[in-house]
JSON list of C-alpha atoms in Angstrom, two decimals:
[
{"chain": "A", "resi": 1, "resn": "UNK", "atom": "CA", "xyz": [0.02, -0.05, -0.03]},
{"chain": "A", "resi": 2, "resn": "UNK", "atom": "CA", "xyz": [1.51, 3.34, -1.10]},
{"chain": "A", "resi": 3, "resn": "UNK", "atom": "CA", "xyz": [2.02, 6.20, 1.33]},
{"chain": "A", "resi": 4, "resn": "UNK", "atom": "CA", "xyz": [-0.63, 8.25, -0.53]},
{"chain": "A", "resi": 5, "resn": "UNK", "atom": "CA", "xyz": [-3.24, 5.54, -0.15]},
{"chain": "A", "resi": 6, "resn": "UNK", "atom": "CA", "xyz": [-2.30, 5.07, 3.49]},
{"chain": "A", "resi": 7, "resn": "UNK", "atom": "CA", "xyz": [-2.71, 8.79, 4.19]},
{"chain": "A", "resi": 8, "resn": "UNK", "atom": "CA", "xyz": [-6.11, 9.05, 2.44]},
{"chain": "A", "resi": 9, "resn": "UNK", "atom": "CA", "xyz": [-7.22, 5.81, 4.22]},
{"chain": "A", "resi": 10, "resn": "UNK", "atom": "CA", "xyz": [-6.32, 7.24, 7.61]},
{"chain": "A", "resi": 11, "resn": "UNK", "atom": "CA", "xyz": [-7.96, 10.59, 6.95]},
{"chain": "A", "resi": 12, "resn": "UNK", "atom": "CA", "xyz": [-11.22, 9.01, 5.76]},
{"chain": "A", "resi": 13, "resn": "UNK", "atom": "CA", "xyz": [-11.45, 6.72, 8.74]},
{"chain": "A", "resi": 14, "resn": "UNK", "atom": "CA", "xyz": [-10.71, 9.51, 11.17]},
{"chain": "A", "resi": 15, "resn": "UNK", "atom": "CA", "xyz": [-13.30, 11.96, 9.76]},
{"chain": "A", "resi": 16, "resn": "UNK", "atom": "CA", "xyz": [-15.90, 9.26, 9.43]},
{"chain": "A", "resi": 17, "resn": "UNK", "atom": "CA", "xyz": [-15.30, 8.03, 12.92]},
{"chain": "A", "resi": 18, "resn": "UNK", "atom": "CA", "xyz": [-15.53, 11.57, 14.23]},
{"chain": "A", "resi": 19, "resn": "UNK", "atom": "CA", "xyz": [-18.85, 12.15, 12.54]},
{"chain": "A", "resi": 20, "resn": "UNK", "atom": "CA", "xyz": [-20.18, 8.76, 13.91]},
{"chain": "A", "resi": 21, "resn": "UNK", "atom": "CA", "xyz": [-18.94, 9.65, 17.41]},
{"chain": "A", "resi": 22, "resn": "UNK", "atom": "CA", "xyz": [-20.58, 13.17, 17.28]},
{"chain": "A", "resi": 23, "resn": "UNK", "atom": "CA", "xyz": [-23.83, 11.66, 16.03]},
{"chain": "A", "resi": 24, "resn": "UNK", "atom": "CA", "xyz": [-23.88, 8.91, 18.66]},
{"chain": "A", "resi": 25, "resn": "UNK", "atom": "CA", "xyz": [-22.88, 11.02, 21.62]},
{"chain": "A", "resi": 26, "resn": "UNK", "atom": "CA", "xyz": [-25.00, 13.99, 20.59]},
{"chain": "A", "resi": 27, "resn": "UNK", "atom": "CA", "xyz": [-22.20, 16.45, 21.41]},
{"chain": "A", "resi": 28, "resn": "UNK", "atom": "CA", "xyz": [-22.95, 20.12, 21.26]},
{"chain": "A", "resi": 29, "resn": "UNK", "atom": "CA", "xyz": [-19.88, 21.94, 20.07]},
{"chain": "A", "resi": 30, "resn": "UNK", "atom": "CA", "xyz": [-19.67, 25.37, 21.67]},
{"chain": "A", "resi": 31, "resn": "UNK", "atom": "CA", "xyz": [-15.95, 26.03, 21.44]},
{"chain": "A", "resi": 32, "resn": "UNK", "atom": "CA", "xyz": [-13.37, 25.28, 18.73]},
{"chain": "A", "resi": 33, "resn": "UNK", "atom": "CA", "xyz": [-9.60, 25.63, 18.48]},
{"chain": "A", "resi": 34, "resn": "UNK", "atom": "CA", "xyz": [-8.00, 25.71, 15.06]},
{"chain": "A", "resi": 35, "resn": "UNK", "atom": "CA", "xyz": [-4.29, 26.43, 14.34]},
{"chain": "A", "resi": 36, "resn": "UNK", "atom": "CA", "xyz": [-3.89, 27.97, 17.76]},
{"chain": "A", "resi": 37, "resn": "UNK", "atom": "CA", "xyz": [-6.93, 30.26, 17.34]},
{"chain": "A", "resi": 38, "resn": "UNK", "atom": "CA", "xyz": [-9.75, 29.59, 19.78]},
{"chain": "A", "resi": 39, "resn": "UNK", "atom": "CA", "xyz": [-13.29, 30.36, 18.72]},
{"chain": "A", "resi": 40, "resn": "UNK", "atom": "CA", "xyz": [-15.55, 30.89, 21.75]},
{"chain": "A", "resi": 41, "resn": "UNK", "atom": "CA", "xyz": [-19.16, 31.14, 20.74]},
{"chain": "A", "resi": 42, "resn": "UNK", "atom": "CA", "xyz": [-21.10, 30.35, 17.48]},
{"chain": "A", "resi": 43, "resn": "UNK", "atom": "CA", "xyz": [-24.32, 31.93, 16.45]},
{"chain": "A", "resi": 44, "resn": "UNK", "atom": "CA", "xyz": [-24.63, 29.13, 14.01]},
{"chain": "A", "resi": 45, "resn": "UNK", "atom": "CA", "xyz": [-23.13, 25.91, 15.60]},
{"chain": "A", "resi": 46, "resn": "UNK", "atom": "CA", "xyz": [-24.18, 23.84, 12.60]},
{"chain": "A", "resi": 47, "resn": "UNK", "atom": "CA", "xyz": [-21.49, 25.60, 10.69]},
{"chain": "A", "resi": 48, "resn": "UNK", "atom": "CA", "xyz": [-19.03, 23.28, 12.30]},
{"chain": "A", "resi": 49, "resn": "UNK", "atom": "CA", "xyz": [-20.88, 20.26, 11.07]},
{"chain": "A", "resi": 50, "resn": "UNK", "atom": "CA", "xyz": [-21.18, 21.75, 7.63]},
{"chain": "A", "resi": 51, "resn": "UNK", "atom": "CA", "xyz": [-17.38, 22.04, 7.58]},
{"chain": "A", "resi": 52, "resn": "UNK", "atom": "CA", "xyz": [-16.88, 18.51, 8.93]},
{"chain": "A", "resi": 53, "resn": "UNK", "atom": "CA", "xyz": [-19.18, 17.05, 6.16]},
{"chain": "A", "resi": 54, "resn": "UNK", "atom": "CA", "xyz": [-17.39, 19.00, 3.54]},
{"chain": "A", "resi": 55, "resn": "UNK", "atom": "CA", "xyz": [-14.07, 17.65, 4.71]},
{"chain": "A", "resi": 56, "resn": "UNK", "atom": "CA", "xyz": [-15.61, 14.17, 4.88]},
{"chain": "A", "resi": 57, "resn": "UNK", "atom": "CA", "xyz": [-16.67, 14.54, 1.16]},
{"chain": "A", "resi": 58, "resn": "UNK", "atom": "CA", "xyz": [-13.19, 15.66, 0.19]},
{"chain": "A", "resi": 59, "resn": "UNK", "atom": "CA", "xyz": [-11.42, 12.77, 1.92]},
{"chain": "A", "resi": 60, "resn": "UNK", "atom": "CA", "xyz": [-13.96, 10.35, 0.44]},
{"chain": "A", "resi": 61, "resn": "UNK", "atom": "CA", "xyz": [-13.26, 11.51, -3.09]},
{"chain": "A", "resi": 62, "resn": "UNK", "atom": "CA", "xyz": [-9.46, 11.42, -2.50]},
{"chain": "A", "resi": 63, "resn": "UNK", "atom": "CA", "xyz": [-9.59, 7.95, -1.04]},
{"chain": "A", "resi": 64, "resn": "UNK", "atom": "CA", "xyz": [-11.83, 6.69, -3.89]},
{"chain": "A", "resi": 65, "resn": "UNK", "atom": "CA", "xyz": [-9.28, 8.00, -6.39]},
{"chain": "A", "resi": 66, "resn": "UNK", "atom": "CA", "xyz": [-6.38, 6.29, -4.69]},
{"chain": "A", "resi": 67, "resn": "UNK", "atom": "CA", "xyz": [-8.52, 3.14, -4.23]},
{"chain": "A", "resi": 68, "resn": "UNK", "atom": "CA", "xyz": [-9.28, 2.92, -7.89]},
{"chain": "A", "resi": 69, "resn": "UNK", "atom": "CA", "xyz": [-5.69, 3.44, -8.87]},
{"chain": "A", "resi": 70, "resn": "UNK", "atom": "CA", "xyz": [-4.30, 0.90, -6.49]},
{"chain": "A", "resi": 71, "resn": "UNK", "atom": "CA", "xyz": [-6.59, -0.79, -3.98]},
{"chain": "A", "resi": 72, "resn": "UNK", "atom": "CA", "xyz": [-9.26, -2.12, -6.35]},
{"chain": "A", "resi": 73, "resn": "UNK", "atom": "CA", "xyz": [-6.82, -3.98, -8.61]},
{"chain": "A", "resi": 74, "resn": "UNK", "atom": "CA", "xyz": [-4.88, -5.37, -5.63]},
{"chain": "A", "resi": 75, "resn": "UNK", "atom": "CA", "xyz": [-8.10, -6.76, -4.03]},
{"chain": "A", "resi": 76, "resn": "UNK", "atom": "CA", "xyz": [-9.22, -8.38, -7.33]},
{"chain": "A", "resi": 77, "resn": "UNK", "atom": "CA", "xyz": [-5.74, -9.94, -7.69]},
{"chain": "A", "resi": 78, "resn": "UNK", "atom": "CA", "xyz": [-6.07, -11.52, -4.22]},
{"chain": "A", "resi": 79, "resn": "UNK", "atom": "CA", "xyz": [-9.57, -12.80, -4.98]},
{"chain": "A", "resi": 80, "resn": "UNK", "atom": "CA", "xyz": [-8.44, -14.16, -8.39]},
{"chain": "A", "resi": 81, "resn": "UNK", "atom": "CA", "xyz": [-5.48, -15.94, -6.78]},
{"chain": "A", "resi": 82, "resn": "UNK", "atom": "CA", "xyz": [-7.77, -17.60, -4.25]},
{"chain": "A", "resi": 83, "resn": "UNK", "atom": "CA", "xyz": [-10.37, -18.58, -6.87]},
{"chain": "A", "resi": 84, "resn": "UNK", "atom": "CA", "xyz": [-7.86, -20.02, -9.27]},
{"chain": "A", "resi": 85, "resn": "UNK", "atom": "CA", "xyz": [-6.33, -22.19, -6.62]},
{"chain": "A", "resi": 86, "resn": "UNK", "atom": "CA", "xyz": [-9.64, -23.53, -5.19]},
{"chain": "A", "resi": 87, "resn": "UNK", "atom": "CA", "xyz": [-11.25, -24.01, -8.63]},
{"chain": "A", "resi": 88, "resn": "UNK", "atom": "CA", "xyz": [-8.40, -26.00, -10.09]},
{"chain": "A", "resi": 89, "resn": "UNK", "atom": "CA", "xyz": [-8.95, -28.80, -7.56]},
{"chain": "A", "resi": 90, "resn": "UNK", "atom": "CA", "xyz": [-12.77, -28.94, -8.18]},
{"chain": "A", "resi": 91, "resn": "UNK", "atom": "CA", "xyz": [-12.38, -28.90, -11.94]},
{"chain": "A", "resi": 92, "resn": "UNK", "atom": "CA", "xyz": [-9.72, -31.63, -11.93]},
{"chain": "A", "resi": 93, "resn": "UNK", "atom": "CA", "xyz": [-11.81, -33.86, -9.66]},
{"chain": "A", "resi": 94, "resn": "UNK", "atom": "CA", "xyz": [-14.85, -33.53, -11.86]},
{"chain": "A", "resi": 95, "resn": "UNK", "atom": "CA", "xyz": [-12.99, -34.19, -15.14]},
{"chain": "A", "resi": 96, "resn": "UNK", "atom": "CA", "xyz": [-11.02, -37.19, -13.65]},
{"chain": "A", "resi": 97, "resn": "UNK", "atom": "CA", "xyz": [-14.31, -38.77, -12.62]},
{"chain": "A", "resi": 98, "resn": "UNK", "atom": "CA", "xyz": [-15.43, -39.31, -16.21]},
{"chain": "A", "resi": 99, "resn": "UNK", "atom": "CA", "xyz": [-12.00, -39.19, -17.89]},
{"chain": "A", "resi": 100, "resn": "UNK", "atom": "CA", "xyz": [-9.57, -40.90, -15.45]},
{"chain": "A", "resi": 101, "resn": "UNK", "atom": "CA", "xyz": [-6.77, -40.97, -18.09]},
{"chain": "A", "resi": 102, "resn": "UNK", "atom": "CA", "xyz": [-6.95, -37.26, -18.82]},
{"chain": "A", "resi": 103, "resn": "UNK", "atom": "CA", "xyz": [-3.57, -35.89, -19.67]},
{"chain": "A", "resi": 104, "resn": "UNK", "atom": "CA", "xyz": [-4.65, -32.27, -19.90]},
{"chain": "A", "resi": 105, "resn": "UNK", "atom": "CA", "xyz": [-2.95, -29.55, -17.86]},
{"chain": "A", "resi": 106, "resn": "UNK", "atom": "CA", "xyz": [-4.36, -27.73, -14.95]},
{"chain": "A", "resi": 107, "resn": "UNK", "atom": "CA", "xyz": [-7.42, -25.61, -15.68]},
{"chain": "A", "resi": 108, "resn": "UNK", "atom": "CA", "xyz": [-8.81, -22.95, -13.39]},
{"chain": "A", "resi": 109, "resn": "UNK", "atom": "CA", "xyz": [-12.02, -20.98, -13.23]},
{"chain": "A", "resi": 110, "resn": "UNK", "atom": "CA", "xyz": [-10.86, -18.13, -15.61]},
{"chain": "A", "resi": 111, "resn": "UNK", "atom": "CA", "xyz": [-9.53, -20.47, -18.31]},
{"chain": "A", "resi": 112, "resn": "UNK", "atom": "CA", "xyz": [-12.72, -22.64, -18.24]},
{"chain": "A", "resi": 113, "resn": "UNK", "atom": "CA", "xyz": [-14.82, -19.47, -18.54]},
{"chain": "A", "resi": 114, "resn": "UNK", "atom": "CA", "xyz": [-12.79, -18.44, -21.65]},
{"chain": "A", "resi": 115, "resn": "UNK", "atom": "CA", "xyz": [-13.55, -21.90, -23.02]},
{"chain": "A", "resi": 116, "resn": "UNK", "atom": "CA", "xyz": [-17.29, -21.17, -22.50]},
{"chain": "A", "resi": 117, "resn": "UNK", "atom": "CA", "xyz": [-17.47, -23.77, -19.75]},
{"chain": "A", "resi": 118, "resn": "UNK", "atom": "CA", "xyz": [-16.40, -26.59, -22.02]},
{"chain": "A", "resi": 119, "resn": "UNK", "atom": "CA", "xyz": [-13.30, -28.41, -20.86]},
{"chain": "A", "resi": 120, "resn": "UNK", "atom": "CA", "xyz": [-10.78, -29.46, -23.67]},
{"chain": "A", "resi": 121, "resn": "UNK", "atom": "CA", "xyz": [-8.62, -32.38, -22.76]},
{"chain": "A", "resi": 122, "resn": "UNK", "atom": "CA", "xyz": [-6.83, -35.51, -24.10]},
{"chain": "A", "resi": 123, "resn": "UNK", "atom": "CA", "xyz": [-6.79, -39.12, -22.92]},
{"chain": "A", "resi": 124, "resn": "UNK", "atom": "CA", "xyz": [-5.17, -42.35, -23.96]},
{"chain": "A", "resi": 125, "resn": "UNK", "atom": "CA", "xyz": [-7.35, -44.53, -26.18]},
{"chain": "A", "resi": 126, "resn": "UNK", "atom": "CA", "xyz": [-5.36, -47.66, -25.36]},
{"chain": "A", "resi": 127, "resn": "UNK", "atom": "CA", "xyz": [-3.90, -48.11, -28.78]},
{"chain": "A", "resi": 128, "resn": "UNK", "atom": "CA", "xyz": [-0.13, -48.29, -28.86]},
{"chain": "A", "resi": 129, "resn": "UNK", "atom": "CA", "xyz": [1.63, -45.67, -30.95]},
{"chain": "A", "resi": 130, "resn": "UNK", "atom": "CA", "xyz": [5.20, -46.90, -30.69]},
{"chain": "A", "resi": 131, "resn": "UNK", "atom": "CA", "xyz": [7.93, -46.11, -28.11]},
{"chain": "A", "resi": 132, "resn": "UNK", "atom": "CA", "xyz": [5.66, -47.74, -25.43]},
{"chain": "A", "resi": 133, "resn": "UNK", "atom": "CA", "xyz": [3.22, -44.83, -25.84]},
{"chain": "A", "resi": 134, "resn": "UNK", "atom": "CA", "xyz": [-0.44, -44.67, -26.65]},
{"chain": "A", "resi": 135, "resn": "UNK", "atom": "CA", "xyz": [-2.44, -42.49, -28.99]},
{"chain": "A", "resi": 136, "resn": "UNK", "atom": "CA", "xyz": [-4.25, -39.57, -27.47]},
{"chain": "A", "resi": 137, "resn": "UNK", "atom": "CA", "xyz": [-7.75, -38.63, -28.33]},
{"chain": "A", "resi": 138, "resn": "UNK", "atom": "CA", "xyz": [-9.26, -35.16, -27.75]},
{"chain": "A", "resi": 139, "resn": "UNK", "atom": "CA", "xyz": [-12.45, -34.93, -25.68]},
{"chain": "A", "resi": 140, "resn": "UNK", "atom": "CA", "xyz": [-14.73, -32.15, -24.74]},
{"chain": "A", "resi": 141, "resn": "UNK", "atom": "CA", "xyz": [-16.50, -32.12, -21.38]},
{"chain": "A", "resi": 142, "resn": "UNK", "atom": "CA", "xyz": [-19.25, -29.57, -20.57]},
{"chain": "A", "resi": 143, "resn": "UNK", "atom": "CA", "xyz": [-18.56, -28.48, -17.03]},
{"chain": "A", "resi": 144, "resn": "UNK", "atom": "CA", "xyz": [-21.56, -27.85, -14.80]},
{"chain": "A", "resi": 145, "resn": "UNK", "atom": "CA", "xyz": [-20.99, -24.32, -13.42]},
{"chain": "A", "resi": 146, "resn": "UNK", "atom": "CA", "xyz": [-22.99, -24.99, -10.24]},
{"chain": "A", "resi": 147, "resn": "UNK", "atom": "CA", "xyz": [-20.01, -27.04, -9.11]},
{"chain": "A", "resi": 148, "resn": "UNK", "atom": "CA", "xyz": [-17.98, -23.81, -8.95]},
{"chain": "A", "resi": 149, "resn": "UNK", "atom": "CA", "xyz": [-20.37, -22.07, -6.56]},
{"chain": "A", "resi": 150, "resn": "UNK", "atom": "CA", "xyz": [-18.56, -23.41, -3.54]},
{"chain": "A", "resi": 151, "resn": "UNK", "atom": "CA", "xyz": [-15.07, -22.37, -4.71]},
{"chain": "A", "resi": 152, "resn": "UNK", "atom": "CA", "xyz": [-16.35, -18.86, -5.48]},
{"chain": "A", "resi": 153, "resn": "UNK", "atom": "CA", "xyz": [-17.90, -18.63, -1.98]},
{"chain": "A", "resi": 154, "resn": "UNK", "atom": "CA", "xyz": [-14.74, -19.95, -0.29]},
{"chain": "A", "resi": 155, "resn": "UNK", "atom": "CA", "xyz": [-12.67, -17.53, -2.33]},
{"chain": "A", "resi": 156, "resn": "UNK", "atom": "CA", "xyz": [-14.72, -14.60, -1.12]},
{"chain": "A", "resi": 157, "resn": "UNK", "atom": "CA", "xyz": [-14.49, -15.95, 2.43]},
{"chain": "A", "resi": 158, "resn": "UNK", "atom": "CA", "xyz": [-10.73, -16.29, 2.05]},
{"chain": "A", "resi": 159, "resn": "UNK", "atom": "CA", "xyz": [-10.22, -12.78, 0.66]},
{"chain": "A", "resi": 160, "resn": "UNK", "atom": "CA", "xyz": [-12.53, -11.15, 3.23]},
{"chain": "A", "resi": 161, "resn": "UNK", "atom": "CA", "xyz": [-11.58, -13.08, 6.36]},
{"chain": "A", "resi": 162, "resn": "UNK", "atom": "CA", "xyz": [-8.16, -14.67, 5.82]},
{"chain": "A", "resi": 163, "resn": "UNK", "atom": "CA", "xyz": [-6.48, -11.94, 3.93]},
{"chain": "A", "resi": 164, "resn": "UNK", "atom": "CA", "xyz": [-6.01, -8.25, 4.69]},
{"chain": "A", "resi": 165, "resn": "UNK", "atom": "CA", "xyz": [-7.30, -6.99, 1.31]},
{"chain": "A", "resi": 166, "resn": "UNK", "atom": "CA", "xyz": [-10.82, -6.36, 2.50]},
{"chain": "A", "resi": 167, "resn": "UNK", "atom": "CA", "xyz": [-9.94, -4.51, 5.64]},
{"chain": "A", "resi": 168, "resn": "UNK", "atom": "CA", "xyz": [-7.17, -2.62, 3.99]},
{"chain": "A", "resi": 169, "resn": "UNK", "atom": "CA", "xyz": [-9.17, -1.31, 1.05]},
{"chain": "A", "resi": 170, "resn": "UNK", "atom": "CA", "xyz": [-12.88, -1.67, 1.58]},
{"chain": "A", "resi": 171, "resn": "UNK", "atom": "CA", "xyz": [-13.31, -1.11, 5.34]},
{"chain": "A", "resi": 172, "resn": "UNK", "atom": "CA", "xyz": [-12.66, 2.66, 5.08]},
{"chain": "A", "resi": 173, "resn": "UNK", "atom": "CA", "xyz": [-15.37, 2.90, 2.41]},
{"chain": "A", "resi": 174, "resn": "UNK", "atom": "CA", "xyz": [-17.81, 0.90, 4.58]},
{"chain": "A", "resi": 175, "resn": "UNK", "atom": "CA", "xyz": [-17.07, 3.22, 7.57]},
{"chain": "A", "resi": 176, "resn": "UNK", "atom": "CA", "xyz": [-17.67, 6.27, 5.39]},
{"chain": "A", "resi": 177, "resn": "UNK", "atom": "CA", "xyz": [-20.92, 4.89, 4.01]},
{"chain": "A", "resi": 178, "resn": "UNK", "atom": "CA", "xyz": [-22.12, 4.06, 7.54]},
{"chain": "A", "resi": 179, "resn": "UNK", "atom": "CA", "xyz": [-21.26, 7.60, 8.63]},
{"chain": "A", "resi": 180, "resn": "UNK", "atom": "CA", "xyz": [-23.26, 8.89, 5.74]},
{"chain": "A", "resi": 181, "resn": "UNK", "atom": "CA", "xyz": [-26.20, 6.70, 6.55]},
{"chain": "A", "resi": 182, "resn": "UNK", "atom": "CA", "xyz": [-26.03, 7.42, 10.23]},
{"chain": "A", "resi": 183, "resn": "UNK", "atom": "CA", "xyz": [-25.83, 11.10, 9.48]},
{"chain": "A", "resi": 184, "resn": "UNK", "atom": "CA", "xyz": [-29.37, 11.20, 8.07]},
{"chain": "A", "resi": 185, "resn": "UNK", "atom": "CA", "xyz": [-31.27, 12.11, 11.20]},
{"chain": "A", "resi": 186, "resn": "UNK", "atom": "CA", "xyz": [-32.93, 15.15, 12.73]},
{"chain": "A", "resi": 187, "resn": "UNK", "atom": "CA", "xyz": [-30.34, 16.44, 15.23]},
{"chain": "A", "resi": 188, "resn": "UNK", "atom": "CA", "xyz": [-27.95, 19.33, 14.62]},
{"chain": "A", "resi": 189, "resn": "UNK", "atom": "CA", "xyz": [-24.94, 17.24, 13.85]},
{"chain": "A", "resi": 190, "resn": "UNK", "atom": "CA", "xyz": [-26.61, 15.21, 11.13]},
{"chain": "A", "resi": 191, "resn": "UNK", "atom": "CA", "xyz": [-25.98, 15.53, 7.41]},
{"chain": "A", "resi": 192, "resn": "UNK", "atom": "CA", "xyz": [-29.59, 16.60, 7.08]},
{"chain": "A", "resi": 193, "resn": "UNK", "atom": "CA", "xyz": [-29.02, 19.39, 9.56]},
{"chain": "A", "resi": 194, "resn": "UNK", "atom": "CA", "xyz": [-25.90, 20.49, 7.76]},
{"chain": "A", "resi": 195, "resn": "UNK", "atom": "CA", "xyz": [-27.66, 20.54, 4.40]},
{"chain": "A", "resi": 196, "resn": "UNK", "atom": "CA", "xyz": [-30.62, 22.55, 5.86]},
{"chain": "A", "resi": 197, "resn": "UNK", "atom": "CA", "xyz": [-28.21, 25.16, 7.30]},
{"chain": "A", "resi": 198, "resn": "UNK", "atom": "CA", "xyz": [-26.75, 25.61, 3.75]},
{"chain": "A", "resi": 199, "resn": "UNK", "atom": "CA", "xyz": [-30.15, 26.06, 2.23]},
{"chain": "A", "resi": 200, "resn": "UNK", "atom": "CA", "xyz": [-31.63, 28.47, 4.88]}
]
């Protein structure tokens, strides 16, 4: 994870967590210190929340940009690696059941998908071809896609639970979305209250 993505990740988590905390605790901000300057009283306290939501929006956009440049591809790679590994075993077992003499190489989910779910293999036909070998015949095996449901589910589980890709890249977005959803309520620190103060 690059320094830029780490920085945007931290900023988004912090501002989202702050908004969630303010919403949950129903804090009324009456004093603010910024860059050594202390602001004592506010005629419009909701201005603070407006500023916080603007900062939240900025950090969300910045994190999304870094996420699309780096995090999304990395998480897809992790999922693809897990699915490739788990699907190879399932595909091989299914093909070997009907074609025990299959001499084809390892095939994973993505190659089989490119083949339109039709496995292409070779097996010995038992007829000698010289040099103690046997002739090979091509065969086509239509694979039942439902057999790959379990590898897909297990790959999702592996990526989300057993790997750090999900918490590294997606958790900040989930926290930000939760802050947004949680902010839609009627009190002064809500997003609704912030929007109303901008309109009126």
